[in-house]
Amino acid sequence: MKIASIHIYPIKSLGGISLQSANVLGKGLAYDRRWVLIDGEGLFQSQRTLPNMALFSVLLNKESLT
């Protein structure tokens, strides 16, 4: 088996990040799907109901997620 690419999605329903390597934790890849966006009523938001979420990008570095 050969891994061709590694992608994580730190915030569910937002754009992914391509990685050269990743740490595997007990619950999957580090930083993958660790956060979600919620509305004012505490309801999870996704591209199913808000397709424009696909236009957002995520940057991850050693100090922050932006």
CSV table of N, CA and C in Angstrom, one decimal:
chain,number,residue,atom,x,y,z
A,1,MET,N,0.8,-1.2,0.0
A,1,MET,CA,0.0,0.0,0.0
A,1,MET,C,0.9,1.2,0.0
A,2,LYS,N,0.5,2.2,-0.8
A,2,LYS,CA,1.2,3.5,-0.8
A,2,LYS,C,0.3,4.6,-0.6
A,3,ILE,N,0.7,5.6,0.3
A,3,ILE,CA,-0.1,6.7,0.6
A,3,ILE,C,0.3,7.8,-0.4
A,4,ALA,N,-0.6,8.3,-1.2
A,4,ALA,CA,-0.3,9.3,-2.2
A,4,ALA,C,-0.3,10.7,-1.6
A,5,SER,N,-1.2,11.0,-0.7
A,5,SER,CA,-1.3,12.3,-0.1
A,5,SER,C,-2.0,12.2,1.3
A,6,ILE,N,-1.8,13.2,2.1
A,6,ILE,CA,-2.4,13.3,3.4
A,6,ILE,C,-3.1,14.6,3.5
A,7,HIS,N,-4.3,14.6,3.9
A,7,HIS,CA,-5.1,15.8,4.1
A,7,HIS,C,-5.8,15.8,5.4
A,8,ILE,N,-5.9,16.9,6.1
A,8,ILE,CA,-6.7,17.0,7.3
A,8,ILE,C,-7.6,18.1,7.2
A,9,TYR,N,-8.7,18.1,7.9
A,9,TYR,CA,-9.7,19.1,7.9
A,9,TYR,C,-10.0,19.5,9.4
A,10,PRO,N,-9.2,20.5,9.9
A,10,PRO,CA,-9.2,20.8,11.3
A,10,PRO,C,-10.6,21.3,11.7
A,11,ILE,N,-11.3,22.0,10.9
A,11,ILE,CA,-12.7,22.5,11.2
A,11,ILE,C,-13.6,21.8,10.2
A,12,LYS,N,-14.5,21.0,10.8
A,12,LYS,CA,-15.5,20.3,9.9
A,12,LYS,C,-16.2,21.2,8.9
A,13,SER,N,-16.3,20.8,7.7
A,13,SER,CA,-17.0,21.4,6.6
A,13,SER,C,-16.2,22.6,6.0
A,14,LEU,N,-15.0,22.9,6.5
A,14,LEU,CA,-14.1,23.9,5.9
A,14,LEU,C,-13.1,23.2,5.0
A,15,GLY,N,-12.3,24.0,4.3
A,15,GLY,CA,-11.2,23.5,3.5
A,15,GLY,C,-10.2,22.6,4.2
A,16,GLY,N,-9.6,21.8,3.5
A,16,GLY,CA,-8.5,20.9,4.1
A,16,GLY,C,-7.2,21.5,4.0
A,17,ILE,N,-6.2,20.8,4.6
A,17,ILE,CA,-4.8,21.2,4.6
A,17,ILE,C,-4.0,19.9,4.1
A,18,SER,N,-3.2,20.1,3.1
A,18,SER,CA,-2.3,19.1,2.6
A,18,SER,C,-1.1,19.0,3.5
A,19,LEU,N,-0.7,17.8,3.9
A,19,LEU,CA,0.5,17.6,4.8
A,19,LEU,C,1.5,16.7,4.2
A,20,GLN,N,2.8,16.9,4.5
A,20,GLN,CA,3.8,16.0,4.1
A,20,GLN,C,3.9,14.7,5.0
A,21,SER,N,3.5,15.0,6.3
A,21,SER,CA,3.4,13.9,7.3
A,21,SER,C,2.4,14.3,8.3
A,22,ALA,N,2.0,13.3,9.1
A,22,ALA,CA,1.0,13.5,10.2
A,22,ALA,C,1.2,12.6,11.3
A,23,ASN,N,0.8,13.1,12.5
A,23,ASN,CA,0.9,12.2,13.7
A,23,ASN,C,-0.5,11.5,13.8
A,24,VAL,N,-0.4,10.2,14.1
A,24,VAL,CA,-1.6,9.4,14.3
A,24,VAL,C,-1.8,9.3,15.8
A,25,LEU,N,-3.0,9.7,16.2
A,25,LEU,CA,-3.4,9.6,17.6
A,25,LEU,C,-4.5,8.5,17.8
A,26,GLY,N,-4.9,8.3,19.0
A,26,GLY,CA,-5.9,7.3,19.3
A,26,GLY,C,-7.2,7.6,18.5
A,27,LYS,N,-7.5,8.8,18.2
A,27,LYS,CA,-8.8,9.2,17.6
A,27,LYS,C,-8.6,9.6,16.1
A,28,GLY,N,-7.5,9.3,15.6
A,28,GLY,CA,-7.2,9.6,14.2
A,28,GLY,C,-6.0,10.6,14.0
A,29,LEU,N,-5.9,11.3,12.9
A,29,LEU,CA,-4.8,12.2,12.6
A,29,LEU,C,-4.9,13.4,13.5
A,30,ALA,N,-3.8,13.9,14.0
A,30,ALA,CA,-3.7,15.1,14.8
A,30,ALA,C,-4.4,16.2,14.1
A,31,TYR,N,-5.2,17.0,14.7
A,31,TYR,CA,-5.9,18.2,14.3
A,31,TYR,C,-7.0,17.9,13.2
A,32,ASP,N,-7.3,16.7,12.9
A,32,ASP,CA,-8.3,16.4,11.9
A,32,ASP,C,-9.7,16.4,12.5
A,33,ARG,N,-10.5,17.3,12.1
A,33,ARG,CA,-11.9,17.4,12.5
A,33,ARG,C,-12.0,17.6,14.0
A,34,ARG,N,-11.2,18.5,14.6
A,34,ARG,CA,-11.2,18.7,16.0
A,34,ARG,C,-12.2,19.8,16.4
A,35,TRP,N,-12.6,20.7,15.4
A,35,TRP,CA,-13.5,21.8,15.7
A,35,TRP,C,-14.6,21.8,14.8
A,36,VAL,N,-15.7,22.5,15.2
A,36,VAL,CA,-16.9,22.7,14.3
A,36,VAL,C,-17.4,24.1,14.5
A,37,LEU,N,-18.1,24.6,13.5
A,37,LEU,CA,-18.7,25.9,13.6
A,37,LEU,C,-20.2,25.7,14.0
A,38,ILE,N,-20.6,26.6,14.9
A,38,ILE,CA,-22.0,26.5,15.4
A,38,ILE,C,-22.6,27.9,15.2
A,39,ASP,N,-23.9,27.9,15.1
A,39,ASP,CA,-24.6,29.2,15.0
A,39,ASP,C,-25.0,29.7,16.4
A,40,GLY,N,-25.7,30.8,16.5
A,40,GLY,CA,-26.1,31.4,17.7
A,40,GLY,C,-27.0,30.5,18.6
A,41,GLU,N,-27.6,29.5,18.1
A,41,GLU,CA,-28.4,28.6,18.9
A,41,GLU,C,-27.6,27.3,19.2
A,42,GLY,N,-26.4,27.3,18.9
A,42,GLY,CA,-25.5,26.1,19.2
A,42,GLY,C,-25.7,25.0,18.3
A,43,LEU,N,-26.2,25.2,17.1
A,43,LEU,CA,-26.4,24.1,16.1
A,43,LEU,C,-25.2,24.1,15.1
A,44,PHE,N,-24.8,22.9,14.9
A,44,PHE,CA,-23.6,22.6,14.0
A,44,PHE,C,-24.0,23.1,12.6
A,45,GLN,N,-23.0,23.8,11.9
A,45,GLN,CA,-23.2,24.3,10.6
A,45,GLN,C,-22.3,23.4,9.6
A,46,SER,N,-22.9,23.1,8.4
A,46,SER,CA,-22.1,22.3,7.5
A,46,SER,C,-22.4,22.8,6.1
A,47,GLN,N,-21.6,22.3,5.1
A,47,GLN,CA,-21.7,22.7,3.7
A,47,GLN,C,-23.1,22.2,3.1
A,48,ARG,N,-23.7,21.2,3.8
A,48,ARG,CA,-25.0,20.8,3.3
A,48,ARG,C,-26.0,21.9,3.3
A,49,THR,N,-26.0,22.7,4.4
A,49,THR,CA,-26.9,23.8,4.5
A,49,THR,C,-26.3,25.2,4.1
A,50,LEU,N,-25.0,25.3,4.2
A,50,LEU,CA,-24.3,26.5,3.8
A,50,LEU,C,-23.1,26.2,2.9
A,51,PRO,N,-23.4,26.0,1.6
A,51,PRO,CA,-22.4,25.6,0.6
A,51,PRO,C,-21.2,26.5,0.5
A,52,ASN,N,-21.4,27.8,0.8
A,52,ASN,CA,-20.3,28.8,0.7
A,52,ASN,C,-19.2,28.5,1.8
A,53,MET,N,-19.5,27.6,2.7
A,53,MET,CA,-18.4,27.3,3.6
A,53,MET,C,-17.2,26.7,2.9
A,54,ALA,N,-17.5,26.1,1.7
A,54,ALA,CA,-16.4,25.5,0.9
A,54,ALA,C,-15.4,26.6,0.5
A,55,LEU,N,-15.7,27.8,0.5
A,55,LEU,CA,-14.9,28.9,0.1
A,55,LEU,C,-13.8,29.3,1.2
A,56,PHE,N,-14.1,28.9,2.4
A,56,PHE,CA,-13.1,29.3,3.5
A,56,PHE,C,-11.9,28.3,3.5
A,57,SER,N,-10.8,28.9,3.8
A,57,SER,CA,-9.6,28.1,3.9
A,57,SER,C,-9.1,28.1,5.4
A,58,VAL,N,-8.3,27.2,5.7
A,58,VAL,CA,-7.8,27.0,7.1
A,58,VAL,C,-6.3,26.9,7.0
A,59,LEU,N,-5.6,27.7,7.9
A,59,LEU,CA,-4.1,27.6,8.0
A,59,LEU,C,-3.8,27.1,9.4
A,60,LEU,N,-2.9,26.2,9.5
A,60,LEU,CA,-2.4,25.6,10.8
A,60,LEU,C,-0.9,25.8,10.9
A,61,ASN,N,-0.5,26.4,12.0
A,61,ASN,CA,0.9,26.4,12.2
A,61,ASN,C,1.2,26.0,13.7
A,62,LYS,N,2.4,26.0,14.1
A,62,LYS,CA,2.8,25.5,15.4
A,62,LYS,C,2.1,26.3,16.6
A,63,GLU,N,1.7,27.6,16.3
A,63,GLU,CA,1.2,28.4,17.3
A,63,GLU,C,-0.3,28.6,17.3
A,64,SER,N,-0.9,28.5,16.1
A,64,SER,CA,-2.3,28.8,16.0
A,64,SER,C,-3.0,28.2,14.8
A,65,LEU,N,-4.3,28.3,14.8
A,65,LEU,CA,-5.2,27.9,13.7
A,65,LEU,C,-5.9,29.1,13.2
A,66,THR,N,-5.8,29.5,11.9
A,66,THR,CA,-6.4,30.7,11.4
A,66,THR,C,-7.2,30.4,10.1
